[in-house]
């Protein structure tokens, strides 16, 4: 394949990341949009962050319907208002 676009929203460990970077550098893959990686969060030293042909998304590729989003919001709001544990807390130390 030549000049192919690559999107990974599946599992990070299914992609040979070194091979993908090599294919990007050679021009065999023209663009990679990556939502998941073998190591999460990606270290600051990762080549993916600065690569000109890579777009990194914040691990948000799951399909969410408006109904699911509203239900999650209402559950979170109710838990906060009642002093209960909130299940969808961002871990700042992990970066996600």
PDB file of C-alpha atoms in Angstrom:
ATOM      1  CA  UNK A   1       0.000   0.000   0.000  1.00  0.00           C
ATOM      2  CA  UNK A   2       1.083   3.524  -0.642  1.00  0.00           C
ATOM      3  CA  UNK A   3      -0.169   6.833   0.736  1.00  0.00           C
ATOM      4  CA  UNK A   4      -2.632   5.052   2.997  1.00  0.00           C
ATOM      5  CA  UNK A   5      -4.333   6.688   5.975  1.00  0.00           C
ATOM      6  CA  UNK A   6      -4.375   4.755   9.235  1.00  0.00           C
ATOM      7  CA  UNK A   7      -6.830   5.170  12.107  1.00  0.00           C
ATOM      8  CA  UNK A   8      -6.532   3.186  15.327  1.00  0.00           C
ATOM      9  CA  UNK A   9      -9.410   3.387  17.776  1.00  0.00           C
ATOM     10  CA  UNK A  10      -9.144  -0.252  18.865  1.00  0.00           C
ATOM     11  CA  UNK A  11      -6.519  -1.688  21.149  1.00  0.00           C
ATOM     12  CA  UNK A  12      -3.066  -0.154  21.364  1.00  0.00           C
ATOM     13  CA  UNK A  13      -1.138  -3.399  21.565  1.00  0.00           C
ATOM     14  CA  UNK A  14      -2.466  -4.532  18.180  1.00  0.00           C
ATOM     15  CA  UNK A  15      -0.288  -1.994  16.345  1.00  0.00           C
ATOM     16  CA  UNK A  16       3.418  -2.384  15.702  1.00  0.00           C
ATOM     17  CA  UNK A  17       4.243   1.207  16.636  1.00  0.00           C
ATOM     18  CA  UNK A  18       7.842   1.148  15.351  1.00  0.00           C
ATOM     19  CA  UNK A  19       6.656  -0.217  11.997  1.00  0.00           C
ATOM     20  CA  UNK A  20       3.959   2.461  11.815  1.00  0.00           C
ATOM     21  CA  UNK A  21       6.511   5.223  12.454  1.00  0.00           C
ATOM     22  CA  UNK A  22       8.791   3.742   9.775  1.00  0.00           C
ATOM     23  CA  UNK A  23       5.900   3.607   7.283  1.00  0.00           C
ATOM     24  CA  UNK A  24       5.022   7.244   8.076  1.00  0.00           C
ATOM     25  CA  UNK A  25       8.630   8.349   7.612  1.00  0.00           C
ATOM     26  CA  UNK A  26       8.864   6.518   4.252  1.00  0.00           C
ATOM     27  CA  UNK A  27       5.555   7.965   3.046  1.00  0.00           C
ATOM     28  CA  UNK A  28       3.836   4.586   2.768  1.00  0.00           C
ATOM     29  CA  UNK A  29       1.315   5.799   5.326  1.00  0.00           C
ATOM     30  CA  UNK A  30       0.408   9.432   4.746  1.00  0.00           C
ATOM     31  CA  UNK A  31      -1.436  10.077   8.022  1.00  0.00           C
ATOM     32  CA  UNK A  32      -2.104   8.231  11.269  1.00  0.00           C
ATOM     33  CA  UNK A  33      -4.886   9.163  13.656  1.00  0.00           C
ATOM     34  CA  UNK A  34      -4.269   7.397  16.939  1.00  0.00           C
ATOM     35  CA  UNK A  35      -6.566   7.182  19.938  1.00  0.00           C
ATOM     36  CA  UNK A  36      -4.893   4.265  21.719  1.00  0.00           C
ATOM     37  CA  UNK A  37      -1.347   3.084  22.300  1.00  0.00           C
ATOM     38  CA  UNK A  38       0.458   0.092  23.764  1.00  0.00           C
ATOM     39  CA  UNK A  39       1.562   2.339  26.638  1.00  0.00           C
ATOM     40  CA  UNK A  40      -1.027   4.687  28.108  1.00  0.00           C
ATOM     41  CA  UNK A  41      -0.691   7.446  28.694  1.00  0.00           C
ATOM     42  CA  UNK A  42       1.932   7.982  26.005  1.00  0.00           C
ATOM     43  CA  UNK A  43       5.207   9.206  27.512  1.00  0.00           C
ATOM     44  CA  UNK A  44       6.191  12.780  26.715  1.00  0.00           C
ATOM     45  CA  UNK A  45       9.221  11.372  24.856  1.00  0.00           C
ATOM     46  CA  UNK A  46       7.064   9.454  22.358  1.00  0.00           C
ATOM     47  CA  UNK A  47       7.747  10.211  18.698  1.00  0.00           C
ATOM     48  CA  UNK A  48       4.006  10.279  18.033  1.00  0.00           C
ATOM     49  CA  UNK A  49       3.515  13.624  19.821  1.00  0.00           C
ATOM     50  CA  UNK A  50       5.672  15.617  17.426  1.00  0.00           C
ATOM     51  CA  UNK A  51       5.401  13.591  14.217  1.00  0.00           C
ATOM     52  CA  UNK A  52       4.081  15.808  11.402  1.00  0.00           C
ATOM     53  CA  UNK A  53       1.823  13.063  10.033  1.00  0.00           C
ATOM     54  CA  UNK A  54       0.267  11.910  13.296  1.00  0.00           C
ATOM     55  CA  UNK A  55      -2.822  13.175  15.048  1.00  0.00           C
ATOM     56  CA  UNK A  56      -3.205  11.982  18.626  1.00  0.00           C
ATOM     57  CA  UNK A  57      -6.713  12.044  20.067  1.00  0.00           C
ATOM     58  CA  UNK A  58      -7.405  11.859  23.831  1.00  0.00           C
ATOM     59  CA  UNK A  59      -8.653   8.253  23.998  1.00  0.00           C
ATOM     60  CA  UNK A  60     -12.250   9.248  23.355  1.00  0.00           C
ATOM     61  CA  UNK A  61     -13.169   7.189  20.322  1.00  0.00           C
ATOM     62  CA  UNK A  62     -15.980   5.213  21.903  1.00  0.00           C
ATOM     63  CA  UNK A  63     -19.390   5.744  20.366  1.00  0.00           C
ATOM     64  CA  UNK A  64     -21.662   7.532  22.820  1.00  0.00           C
ATOM     65  CA  UNK A  65     -25.292   8.246  22.088  1.00  0.00           C
ATOM     66  CA  UNK A  66     -26.923  11.428  23.410  1.00  0.00           C
ATOM     67  CA  UNK A  67     -29.033   9.257  25.707  1.00  0.00           C
ATOM     68  CA  UNK A  68     -25.936   7.602  27.198  1.00  0.00           C
ATOM     69  CA  UNK A  69     -24.245  10.970  27.699  1.00  0.00           C
ATOM     70  CA  UNK A  70     -27.284  12.439  29.481  1.00  0.00           C
ATOM     71  CA  UNK A  71     -27.666   9.350  31.679  1.00  0.00           C
ATOM     72  CA  UNK A  72     -23.981   9.525  32.661  1.00  0.00           C
ATOM     73  CA  UNK A  73     -24.230  13.246  33.405  1.00  0.00           C
ATOM     74  CA  UNK A  74     -27.354  12.811  35.546  1.00  0.00           C
ATOM     75  CA  UNK A  75     -25.854   9.889  37.481  1.00  0.00           C
ATOM     76  CA  UNK A  76     -22.671  11.869  38.119  1.00  0.00           C
ATOM     77  CA  UNK A  77     -24.620  14.936  39.214  1.00  0.00           C
ATOM     78  CA  UNK A  78     -26.801  12.879  41.570  1.00  0.00           C
ATOM     79  CA  UNK A  79     -23.745  11.187  43.099  1.00  0.00           C
ATOM     80  CA  UNK A  80     -22.003  14.532  43.608  1.00  0.00           C
ATOM     81  CA  UNK A  81     -25.078  16.106  45.185  1.00  0.00           C
ATOM     82  CA  UNK A  82     -25.490  13.151  47.562  1.00  0.00           C
ATOM     83  CA  UNK A  83     -21.821  12.820  48.529  1.00  0.00           C
ATOM     84  CA  UNK A  84     -21.467   9.455  46.811  1.00  0.00           C
ATOM     85  CA  UNK A  85     -18.438   8.141  44.935  1.00  0.00           C
ATOM     86  CA  UNK A  86     -18.143   9.289  41.324  1.00  0.00           C
ATOM     87  CA  UNK A  87     -16.988   6.541  38.943  1.00  0.00           C
ATOM     88  CA  UNK A  88     -15.707   8.677  36.052  1.00  0.00           C
ATOM     89  CA  UNK A  89     -12.976  10.699  37.745  1.00  0.00           C
ATOM     90  CA  UNK A  90      -9.932  11.765  35.734  1.00  0.00           C
ATOM     91  CA  UNK A  91      -6.672  10.556  37.256  1.00  0.00           C
ATOM     92  CA  UNK A  92      -4.433  13.599  36.857  1.00  0.00           C
ATOM     93  CA  UNK A  93      -1.338  11.592  37.797  1.00  0.00           C
ATOM     94  CA  UNK A  94      -1.973   9.187  34.908  1.00  0.00           C
ATOM     95  CA  UNK A  95      -2.893  11.957  32.506  1.00  0.00           C
ATOM     96  CA  UNK A  96      -6.349  10.608  31.674  1.00  0.00           C
TER      97      UNK A  96
END
